[in-house]
mmCIF file of C-alpha atoms in Angstrom:
data_model
loop_
_atom_site.group_PDB
_atom_site.id
_atom_site.type_symbol
_atom_site.label_atom_id
_atom_site.label_comp_id
_atom_site.label_asym_id
_atom_site.label_seq_id
_atom_site.Cartn_x
_atom_site.Cartn_y
_atom_site.Cartn_z
ATOM 1 C CA MET A 84 20.546 25.467 6.593
ATOM 2 C CA VAL A 85 20.587 24.804 10.336
ATOM 3 C CA PHE A 86 21.578 21.927 12.571
ATOM 4 C CA VAL A 87 18.780 20.007 14.289
ATOM 5 C CA ASP A 88 19.812 17.312 16.773
ATOM 6 C CA GLY A 89 23.317 17.545 15.359
ATOM 7 C CA MET A 90 22.190 16.979 11.744
ATOM 8 C CA ALA A 91 22.240 19.522 8.929
ATOM 9 C CA GLN A 92 18.703 20.282 7.760
ATOM 10 C CA MET A 93 17.076 22.220 4.936
ATOM 11 C CA THR A 94 14.308 23.389 7.211
ATOM 12 C CA HIS A 95 11.786 24.747 4.714
ATOM 13 C CA VAL A 96 12.093 22.158 1.942
ATOM 14 C CA MET A 97 9.512 19.378 1.463
ATOM 15 C CA PRO A 98 11.331 16.679 -0.551
ATOM 16 C CA PHE A 99 8.434 14.193 -0.507
ATOM 17 C CA GLY A 100 5.342 15.255 -2.421
ATOM 18 C CA ILE A 101 2.083 13.707 -3.585
ATOM 19 C CA LEU A 102 3.843 11.365 -6.037
ATOM 20 C CA VAL A 103 5.898 9.812 -3.244
ATOM 21 C CA VAL A 104 2.677 9.415 -1.264
ATOM 22 C CA LEU A 105 1.102 7.596 -4.216
ATOM 23 C CA ASP A 106 4.129 5.317 -4.581
ATOM 24 C CA PHE A 107 4.046 4.423 -0.885
ATOM 25 C CA PHE A 108 0.317 3.747 -1.119
ATOM 26 C CA LEU A 109 0.477 1.524 -4.212
ATOM 27 C CA VAL A 110 3.542 -0.429 -3.087
ATOM 28 C CA ALA A 111 2.089 -1.041 0.385
ATOM 29 C CA THR A 112 -1.229 -2.099 -1.154
ATOM 30 C CA SER A 113 0.623 -4.560 -3.380
ATOM 31 C CA ALA A 114 2.454 -6.026 -0.404
ATOM 32 C CA GLY A 115 -0.819 -6.288 1.503
ATOM 33 C CA LEU A 116 -2.432 -8.108 -1.417
ATOM 34 C CA VAL A 117 0.415 -10.608 -1.535
ATOM 35 C CA LEU A 118 0.185 -11.215 2.208
ATOM 36 C CA LEU A 119 -3.528 -11.940 1.859
ATOM 37 C CA SER A 120 -2.931 -14.168 -1.159
ATOM 38 C CA ALA A 121 -0.128 -16.068 0.559
ATOM 39 C CA LEU A 122 -2.210 -16.614 3.707
ATOM 40 C CA GLY A 123 -4.645 -18.714 1.714
ATOM 41 C CA ILE A 124 -1.924 -21.125 0.559
ATOM 42 C CA PRO A 125 0.644 -22.167 3.204
ATOM 43 C CA LEU A 126 -1.526 -21.467 6.259
ATOM 44 C CA GLY A 127 -4.489 -23.344 4.862
ATOM 45 C CA TRP A 128 -6.872 -20.402 5.303
ATOM 46 C CA GLY A 129 -9.276 -21.853 2.778
ATOM 47 C CA ARG A 130 -11.705 -18.942 2.904
ATOM 48 C CA LEU A 131 -9.100 -16.665 1.339
ATOM 49 C CA LYS A 132 -8.104 -19.097 -1.411
ATOM 50 C CA PRO A 133 -10.732 -17.857 -3.913
ATOM 51 C CA PHE A 134 -9.051 -14.441 -3.729
ATOM 52 C CA SER A 135 -5.446 -15.642 -3.998
ATOM 53 C CA GLN A 136 -5.187 -15.485 -7.783
ATOM 54 C CA ARG A 137 -6.935 -12.131 -8.106
ATOM 55 C CA ALA A 138 -4.855 -10.662 -5.276
ATOM 56 C CA ALA A 139 -1.633 -11.766 -6.989
ATOM 57 C CA TYR A 140 -2.671 -10.110 -10.265
ATOM 58 C CA LEU A 141 -3.635 -6.881 -8.496
ATOM 59 C CA ALA A 142 -0.363 -6.966 -6.548
ATOM 60 C CA LEU A 143 1.589 -6.976 -9.815
ATOM 61 C CA ALA A 144 -0.480 -4.107 -11.222
ATOM 62 C CA THR A 145 -0.066 -1.860 -8.195
ATOM 63 C CA VAL A 146 3.629 -2.533 -7.583
ATOM 64 C CA ILE A 147 4.481 -1.682 -11.209
ATOM 65 C CA ALA A 148 2.398 1.513 -11.194
ATOM 66 C CA GLY A 149 3.901 2.821 -7.944
ATOM 67 C CA PRO A 150 7.471 3.298 -9.210
ATOM 68 C CA VAL A 151 6.067 5.063 -12.303
ATOM 69 C CA ALA A 152 5.048 7.932 -10.017
ATOM 70 C CA LEU A 153 8.332 7.764 -8.113
ATOM 71 C CA LEU A 154 10.511 7.887 -11.240
ATOM 72 C CA ALA A 155 8.584 10.913 -12.502
ATOM 73 C CA ASP A 156 9.098 12.596 -9.133
ATOM 74 C CA LEU A 157 12.878 12.259 -9.516
ATOM 75 C CA GLY A 158 12.862 14.694 -12.437
ATOM 76 C CA HIS A 159 15.630 12.663 -14.104
ATOM 77 C CA PRO A 160 14.285 9.085 -14.076
ATOM 78 C CA LEU A 161 17.676 7.499 -14.743
ATOM 79 C CA ARG A 162 18.819 8.709 -11.334
ATOM 80 C CA PHE A 163 17.282 5.585 -9.854
ATOM 81 C CA LEU A 164 20.251 3.649 -11.273
ATOM 82 C CA ASN A 165 22.414 5.292 -8.606
ATOM 83 C CA LEU A 166 20.596 3.232 -5.991
ATOM 84 C CA PHE A 167 21.851 0.045 -7.646
ATOM 85 C CA LEU A 168 25.322 1.305 -8.549
ATOM 86 C CA HIS A 169 26.075 2.742 -5.110
ATOM 87 C CA PHE A 170 24.646 0.369 -2.520
ATOM 88 C CA ASN A 171 24.624 1.612 1.074
ATOM 89 C CA VAL A 172 24.146 -1.182 3.585
ATOM 90 C CA ARG A 173 22.882 1.311 6.190
ATOM 91 C CA SER A 174 20.273 2.863 3.903
ATOM 92 C CA ALA A 175 16.666 1.630 3.922
ATOM 93 C CA MET A 176 16.249 3.118 0.444
ATOM 94 C CA SER A 177 19.131 1.030 -0.934
ATOM 95 C CA TRP A 178 17.702 -2.152 0.552
ATOM 96 C CA GLY A 179 14.210 -1.258 -0.596
ATOM 97 C CA SER A 180 15.302 -0.811 -4.204
ATOM 98 C CA TYR A 181 16.664 -4.350 -4.411
ATOM 99 C CA ILE A 182 13.759 -5.795 -2.446
ATOM 100 C CA LEU A 183 11.365 -4.160 -4.915
ATOM 101 C CA LEU A 184 13.048 -5.716 -7.964
ATOM 102 C CA VAL A 185 13.178 -9.196 -6.447
ATOM 103 C CA TYR A 186 9.618 -8.809 -5.194
ATOM 104 C CA ILE A 187 8.217 -8.011 -8.656
ATOM 105 C CA ALA A 188 9.947 -11.041 -10.186
ATOM 106 C CA VAL A 189 8.856 -13.428 -7.421
ATOM 107 C CA VAL A 190 5.247 -12.180 -7.466
ATOM 108 C CA ALA A 191 5.122 -12.771 -11.236
ATOM 109 C CA VAL A 192 6.342 -16.362 -10.781
ATOM 110 C CA TYR A 193 3.957 -16.892 -7.865
ATOM 111 C CA ALA A 194 0.988 -15.613 -9.886
ATOM 112 C CA TRP A 195 1.919 -17.974 -12.722
ATOM 113 C CA LEU A 196 2.142 -20.968 -10.381
ATOM 114 C CA LEU A 197 -1.279 -20.103 -8.977
ATOM 115 C CA ARG A 198 -2.671 -19.906 -12.503
ATOM 116 C CA GLN A 199 -1.240 -23.328 -13.306
ATOM 117 C CA LYS A 200 -2.449 -24.767 -9.967
ATOM 118 C CA SER A 201 1.086 -26.006 -9.389
ATOM 119 C CA ALA A 202 2.116 -27.723 -6.168
ATOM 120 C CA GLN A 203 5.108 -25.358 -6.123
ATOM 121 C CA ALA A 204 2.771 -22.465 -5.294
ATOM 122 C CA ARG A 205 2.952 -23.320 -1.580
ATOM 123 C CA PRO A 206 6.723 -22.778 -1.053
ATOM 124 C CA TRP A 207 6.647 -19.756 -3.350
ATOM 125 C CA ALA A 208 3.800 -18.335 -1.261
ATOM 126 C CA VAL A 209 6.030 -18.474 1.811
ATOM 127 C CA ALA A 210 8.884 -16.735 -0.025
ATOM 128 C CA VAL A 211 6.713 -14.026 -1.531
ATOM 129 C CA GLY A 212 5.011 -13.507 1.837
ATOM 130 C CA PHE A 213 8.336 -12.706 3.512
ATOM 131 C CA LEU A 214 9.274 -10.386 0.639
ATOM 132 C CA ALA A 215 5.934 -8.605 0.932
ATOM 133 C CA LEU A 216 6.450 -8.130 4.653
ATOM 134 C CA ALA A 217 9.929 -6.722 3.999
ATOM 135 C CA LEU A 218 8.595 -4.377 1.315
ATOM 136 C CA ILE A 219 5.692 -3.074 3.373
ATOM 137 C CA THR A 220 8.006 -2.541 6.364
ATOM 138 C CA TYR A 221 10.542 -0.741 4.190
ATOM 139 C CA THR A 222 8.255 2.231 3.496
ATOM 140 C CA GLY A 223 7.742 2.788 7.204
ATOM 141 C CA MET A 224 11.443 2.299 7.986
ATOM 142 C CA LEU A 225 12.402 4.746 5.232
ATOM 143 C CA LEU A 226 10.492 7.474 7.038
ATOM 144 C CA ALA A 227 11.645 6.284 10.464
ATOM 145 C CA GLU A 228 15.267 6.880 9.393
ATOM 146 C CA ALA A 229 14.573 10.632 9.276
ATOM 147 C CA HIS A 230 15.140 11.185 12.990
ATOM 148 C CA THR A 231 14.665 14.945 12.824
ATOM 149 C CA ARG A 232 11.183 14.527 11.326
ATOM 150 C CA PHE A 233 9.478 13.747 14.597
ATOM 151 C CA LEU A 234 6.275 12.238 13.183
ATOM 152 C CA TRP A 235 8.228 9.839 10.962
ATOM 153 C CA SER A 236 10.562 8.554 13.653
ATOM 154 C CA THR A 237 7.917 7.324 16.090
ATOM 155 C CA ALA A 238 8.014 3.639 17.022
ATOM 156 C CA LEU A 239 4.486 3.028 15.726
ATOM 157 C CA THR A 240 5.013 4.327 12.172
ATOM 158 C CA PRO A 241 6.226 1.000 10.647
ATOM 159 C CA ALA A 242 3.432 -0.942 12.389
ATOM 160 C CA LEU A 243 0.818 1.562 11.231
ATOM 161 C CA PHE A 244 2.090 1.295 7.656
ATOM 162 C CA ILE A 245 1.947 -2.521 7.744
ATOM 163 C CA VAL A 246 -1.607 -2.646 9.090
ATOM 164 C CA SER A 247 -2.849 0.078 6.747
ATOM 165 C CA GLY A 248 -1.262 -1.700 3.768
ATOM 166 C CA VAL A 249 -3.259 -4.838 4.574
ATOM 167 C CA ALA A 250 -6.343 -2.645 5.054
ATOM 168 C CA SER A 251 -6.014 -1.068 1.599
ATOM 169 C CA ALA A 252 -5.468 -4.533 0.081
ATOM 170 C CA LEU A 253 -8.652 -5.837 1.695
ATOM 171 C CA GLY A 254 -10.408 -2.647 0.633
ATOM 172 C CA LEU A 255 -9.361 -3.139 -2.982
ATOM 173 C CA LEU A 256 -10.559 -6.748 -3.010
ATOM 174 C CA ALA A 257 -13.808 -5.725 -1.322
ATOM 175 C CA PHE A 258 -14.380 -2.832 -3.717
ATOM 176 C CA GLY A 259 -14.049 -5.218 -6.662
ATOM 177 C CA LEU A 260 -16.561 -7.723 -5.305
ATOM 178 C CA ARG A 261 -19.455 -6.605 -7.476
ATOM 179 C CA ARG A 262 -17.249 -6.680 -10.557
ATOM 180 C CA THR A 263 -15.584 -10.054 -9.996
ATOM 181 C CA ARG A 264 -16.936 -12.658 -12.396
ATOM 182 C CA THR A 265 -14.682 -15.383 -11.035
ATOM 183 C CA GLN A 266 -16.311 -15.122 -7.619
ATOM 184 C CA ARG A 267 -19.795 -15.404 -9.152
ATOM 185 C CA ALA A 268 -18.659 -18.462 -11.092
ATOM 186 C CA ALA A 269 -17.593 -20.107 -7.855
ATOM 187 C CA GLY A 270 -21.160 -20.943 -6.882
ATOM 188 C CA SER A 271 -21.808 -20.895 -3.167
ATOM 189 C CA GLU A 272 -18.318 -19.545 -2.473
ATOM 190 C CA GLY A 273 -19.035 -16.609 -4.738
ATOM 191 C CA SER A 274 -22.272 -15.783 -2.909
ATOM 192 C CA GLN A 275 -20.334 -15.716 0.378
ATOM 193 C CA ALA A 276 -17.528 -13.521 -0.930
ATOM 194 C CA GLY A 277 -18.737 -10.498 0.990
ATOM 195 C CA GLN A 278 -18.837 -12.451 4.251
ATOM 196 C CA VAL A 279 -15.323 -13.783 3.681
ATOM 197 C CA LEU A 280 -13.859 -10.272 3.457
ATOM 198 C CA ARG A 281 -16.183 -8.525 5.893
ATOM 199 C CA LEU A 282 -14.716 -9.674 9.211
ATOM 200 C CA PRO A 283 -11.017 -9.439 8.198
ATOM 201 C CA LEU A 284 -11.617 -5.910 6.902
ATOM 202 C CA LEU A 285 -13.460 -4.946 10.082
ATOM 203 C CA TRP A 286 -10.703 -6.271 12.340
ATOM 204 C CA VAL A 287 -7.915 -4.646 10.322
ATOM 205 C CA LEU A 288 -9.739 -1.301 10.374
ATOM 206 C CA ALA A 289 -10.101 -1.655 14.137
ATOM 207 C CA ALA A 290 -6.353 -2.313 14.443
ATOM 208 C CA GLU A 291 -5.603 0.706 12.257
ATOM 209 C CA GLY A 292 -7.846 2.844 14.451
ATOM 210 C CA VAL A 293 -6.153 1.647 17.651
ATOM 211 C CA LEU A 294 -2.687 2.370 16.237
ATOM 212 C CA THR A 295 -3.800 5.825 15.100
ATOM 213 C CA VAL A 296 -5.152 6.649 18.572
ATOM 214 C CA LEU A 297 -1.954 5.366 20.205
ATOM 215 C CA GLU A 298 0.087 7.498 17.814
ATOM 216 C CA LEU A 299 -1.907 10.607 18.737
ATOM 217 C CA LEU A 300 -1.578 9.832 22.461
ATOM 218 C CA SER A 301 2.179 9.401 22.107
ATOM 219 C CA LEU A 302 2.354 12.800 20.408
ATOM 220 C CA MET A 303 0.420 14.396 23.266
ATOM 221 C CA ALA A 304 2.911 12.937 25.741
ATOM 222 C CA ASP A 305 5.959 14.298 23.930
ATOM 223 C CA GLY A 306 5.755 17.963 24.794
ATOM 224 C CA ALA A 307 5.996 20.879 22.389
ATOM 225 C CA ARG A 308 6.913 18.878 19.277
ATOM 226 C CA GLY A 309 4.022 16.484 19.752
ATOM 227 C CA TRP A 310 1.501 19.233 20.339
ATOM 228 C CA GLY A 311 2.897 21.035 17.299
ATOM 229 C CA LEU A 312 2.092 18.003 15.149
ATOM 230 C CA LEU A 313 -1.380 17.739 16.644
ATOM 231 C CA LYS A 314 -1.917 21.340 15.591
ATOM 232 C CA VAL A 315 -0.882 20.313 12.071
ATOM 233 C CA PHE A 316 -3.390 17.445 12.016
ATOM 234 C CA PHE A 317 -6.206 19.626 13.295
ATOM 235 C CA GLY A 318 -5.046 22.735 11.450
ATOM 236 C CA PRO A 319 -3.808 22.728 7.825
ATOM 237 C CA LEU A 320 -4.398 18.962 7.484
ATOM 238 C CA GLN A 321 -7.785 18.898 9.190
ATOM 239 C CA PRO A 322 -9.802 18.158 5.982
ATOM 240 C CA THR A 323 -7.575 15.240 4.972
ATOM 241 C CA PHE A 324 -6.953 13.902 8.487
ATOM 242 C CA LEU A 325 -10.262 14.351 10.275
ATOM 243 C CA TRP A 326 -12.710 13.927 7.406
ATOM 244 C CA LEU A 327 -11.001 11.848 4.711
ATOM 245 C CA GLN A 328 -8.783 9.582 6.831
ATOM 246 C CA LEU A 329 -10.821 9.170 10.007
ATOM 247 C CA VAL A 330 -14.465 9.757 9.096
ATOM 248 C CA ILE A 331 -14.726 8.583 5.461
ATOM 249 C CA GLY A 332 -11.811 6.150 5.577
ATOM 250 C CA LEU A 333 -12.183 4.562 9.002
ATOM 251 C CA ILE A 334 -15.354 5.288 10.965
ATOM 252 C CA LEU A 335 -17.892 5.062 8.129
ATOM 253 C CA PRO A 336 -16.487 1.782 6.705
ATOM 254 C CA MET A 337 -16.644 0.215 10.168
ATOM 255 C CA VAL A 338 -20.237 1.399 10.638
ATOM 256 C CA VAL A 339 -21.199 0.050 7.203
ATOM 257 C CA LEU A 340 -19.580 -3.315 7.952
ATOM 258 C CA LEU A 341 -21.337 -3.553 11.316
ATOM 259 C CA LYS A 342 -24.731 -2.642 9.856
ATOM 260 C CA GLY A 343 -24.609 -4.515 6.536
ATOM 261 C CA LYS A 344 -23.356 -7.943 5.530
ATOM 262 C CA GLY A 345 -24.027 -8.091 1.790
ATOM 263 C CA GLU A 346 -21.645 -7.555 -1.101
ATOM 264 C CA ALA A 347 -22.868 -3.978 -1.629
ATOM 265 C CA ALA A 348 -22.061 -2.989 1.961
ATOM 266 C CA VAL A 349 -18.644 -4.661 1.895
ATOM 267 C CA SER A 350 -17.850 -3.073 -1.475
ATOM 268 C CA LEU A 351 -18.825 0.380 -0.174
ATOM 269 C CA ALA A 352 -16.708 -0.122 2.938
ATOM 270 C CA GLY A 353 -13.821 -1.176 0.695
ATOM 271 C CA ALA A 354 -14.043 2.066 -1.283
ATOM 272 C CA GLY A 355 -13.973 4.098 1.927
ATOM 273 C CA THR A 356 -11.019 2.093 3.217
ATOM 274 C CA ILE A 357 -8.994 2.797 0.076
ATOM 275 C CA ILE A 358 -9.630 6.531 0.468
ATOM 276 C CA GLY A 359 -8.762 6.433 4.158
ATOM 277 C CA VAL A 360 -5.485 4.561 3.737
ATOM 278 C CA PHE A 361 -4.339 6.835 0.922
ATOM 279 C CA PHE A 362 -4.912 9.900 3.081
ATOM 280 C CA LEU A 363 -3.262 8.198 6.043
ATOM 281 C CA ARG A 364 -0.150 7.952 3.873
ATOM 282 C CA TYR A 365 -0.672 11.555 2.747
ATOM 283 C CA ASN A 366 -1.079 12.909 6.275
ATOM 284 C CA TRP A 367 1.954 11.062 7.612
ATOM 285 C CA VAL A 368 4.263 11.920 4.704
ATOM 286 C CA ILE A 369 3.153 15.529 4.220
ATOM 287 C CA GLY A 370 2.413 16.168 7.900
ATOM 288 C CA GLY A 371 5.945 15.172 8.818
ATOM 289 C CA GLN A 372 7.232 17.948 6.573
ATOM 290 C CA ILE A 373 4.718 20.749 7.205
ATOM 291 C CA LEU A 374 6.043 21.357 10.715
ATOM 292 C CA PRO A 375 9.277 23.384 10.231
ATOM 293 C CA GLN A 376 12.559 22.280 11.762
ATOM 294 C CA SER A 377 13.094 25.870 12.897
ATOM 295 C CA GLY A 378 10.885 28.924 13.098
ATOM 296 C CA ASN A 379 7.110 29.015 13.430
ATOM 297 C CA VAL A 380 5.873 29.181 9.824
ATOM 298 C CA TYR A 381 4.360 26.034 8.305
ATOM 299 C CA ASN A 382 5.978 24.612 5.179
ATOM 300 C CA TYR A 383 3.778 24.257 2.117
ATOM 301 C CA GLN A 384 4.257 22.539 -1.226
ATOM 302 C CA GLU A 385 2.146 23.432 -4.232
ATOM 303 C CA GLN A 386 1.629 20.627 -6.735
ATOM 304 C CA SER A 387 2.156 21.541 -10.384
ATOM 305 C CA ALA A 388 -0.092 20.544 -13.267
ATOM 306 C CA TYR A 389 2.651 18.120 -14.346
ATOM 307 C CA THR A 390 2.585 16.454 -10.928
ATOM 308 C CA TRP A 391 -1.178 15.956 -11.038
ATOM 309 C CA ALA A 392 -0.935 14.652 -14.610
ATOM 310 C CA VAL A 393 1.617 12.047 -13.491
ATOM 311 C CA PHE A 394 -0.587 11.206 -10.498
ATOM 312 C CA VAL A 395 -3.568 10.482 -12.748
ATOM 313 C CA PHE A 396 -1.360 8.633 -15.245
ATOM 314 C CA ALA A 397 0.075 6.320 -12.558
ATOM 315 C CA LEU A 398 -3.423 5.486 -11.321
ATOM 316 C CA ALA A 399 -4.478 4.829 -14.910
ATOM 317 C CA VAL A 400 -1.477 2.520 -15.362
ATOM 318 C CA ALA A 401 -2.560 0.572 -12.282
ATOM 319 C CA GLY A 402 -6.112 0.278 -13.617
ATOM 320 C CA VAL A 403 -5.056 -0.788 -17.102
ATOM 321 C CA LEU A 404 -2.585 -3.337 -15.748
ATOM 322 C CA ALA A 405 -5.253 -4.740 -13.432
ATOM 323 C CA LEU A 406 -7.297 -5.510 -16.551
ATOM 324 C CA LEU A 407 -4.449 -6.628 -18.829
ATOM 325 C CA ILE A 408 -2.349 -8.814 -16.512
ATOM 326 C CA PRO A 409 -5.010 -11.558 -16.067
ATOM 327 C CA LYS A 410 -5.565 -11.620 -19.839
ATOM 328 C CA LEU A 411 -1.815 -11.805 -20.444
ATOM 329 C CA PHE A 412 -1.454 -14.769 -18.091
ATOM 330 C CA GLU A 413 -4.426 -16.515 -19.703
ATOM 331 C CA THR A 414 -2.972 -15.964 -23.184
ATOM 332 C CA VAL A 415 0.445 -17.308 -22.210
ATOM 333 C CA ALA A 416 -1.132 -20.277 -20.410
ATOM 334 C CA ALA A 417 -3.231 -21.110 -23.480
ATOM 335 C CA ARG A 418 -0.146 -21.076 -25.711
ATOM 336 C CA VAL A 419 1.790 -23.270 -23.292
ATOM 337 C CA GLU A 420 -1.074 -25.763 -23.137
ATOM 338 C CA THR A 421 -1.363 -25.789 -26.934
ATOM 339 C CA LYS A 422 2.359 -26.437 -27.294
ATOM 340 C CA GLU A 423 2.251 -29.226 -24.695
ATOM 341 C CA ARG A 424 -0.647 -30.920 -26.488
ATOM 342 C CA GLY A 425 1.267 -30.693 -29.751
ATOM 343 C CA VAL A 426 4.340 -32.297 -28.210
ATOM 344 C CA SER A 427 2.332 -35.112 -26.587
ATOM 345 C CA ALA A 428 0.549 -35.815 -29.875
#
C-alpha cells in the first residue's frame, strides 16, 4: 500500500469489475427511460407520450436487474444492509442506496398511474423525473469521489454518464420498435414511431460524442497522467474503446440515422447505441483502474466463469422482467376493474 495525493491506496487492486459495469449500465438506462417517460407528461411533449408507458415498464425491469449483478459482486449479498444501517452523509454510495429504493417504489406507482390513465400521473412524473436525475447522477458522482483515480474524477464524468444514460434509454426504445405491438395499434402514431425517436437519438448521440471528445482533450492537456490514460484507451482498451464504443456504438448509429428514416434503420441504430453505451461504461470504469497508482505495469482483472454466469443471468432477469411486468400490471388492473364493477353492481 502506498500514499497517493495523501490517501492510502491499494495500487494494483481493481475493486470494480464487469458486474459493477453492468449495474451502472442498467441503472443509468432505467433512469434515462424514466426521464424520457416523464418528459411526455408534465412538459407536454406529446410525441413521446406513446412511449411513456413502455418506458416506465422497461425502467422497472432494468433497475431491478442491475442490483442483482451488484449483490452477486459483493460475494456476501447481505453486506448491502450495511449501507442502510451505517449511513454516511458524505458518501455518494450511502445516498445512492436510499435513492435507489425510493426510486423503485415511485417508478412502480408511476407506471401504475400511467396504466390507469390517472390525472395523478402528472405530479408523479415530476417526482420520478427528479429521482431519475438523482440516480443517474449518482453513478457518475460515485466514481468522481475517487480523486486518485484520475479518469473518474474529471468534471465531465457525471455529465457524460447522464447523457449516455439517456442515449441507452432511447436506444432500447428504438431497438424494440419492430417488436412493439402497442405502437402498431396506435395507427398513424405507430407508423411514425421511428421518426419520433430518430431525431432525439441522433441529437443525444451527438452530445455524447462531443462530451467524449472534450474528455479526451482534457486528458491531453493534463500532462503525464492524461497521456497515460490515452495510452490505456488506445492500448489495452483499444478494441472496446475505438471499435465497440466509438465506431459501432456512436459513429455507425449516427450514420444509419442520417441515411435512413424508417423503423428498421432506427432499430438498428438503437442496437448499436446500446452496445456503445455499455462499453462507454466499461471503458470508464475499467480504464480508471487499469492505470496503476504507482509503477508502470498495467493492472488486469480476469473474470471468472461465475462472474460471466451472473452477468448473463442479470441480463436474462432484465429480459424476463421486461416481458412479465406489463402482463403483471394488466392482470392486477383487470382484477381491480372486476372488483370495482362488482361493488358498483
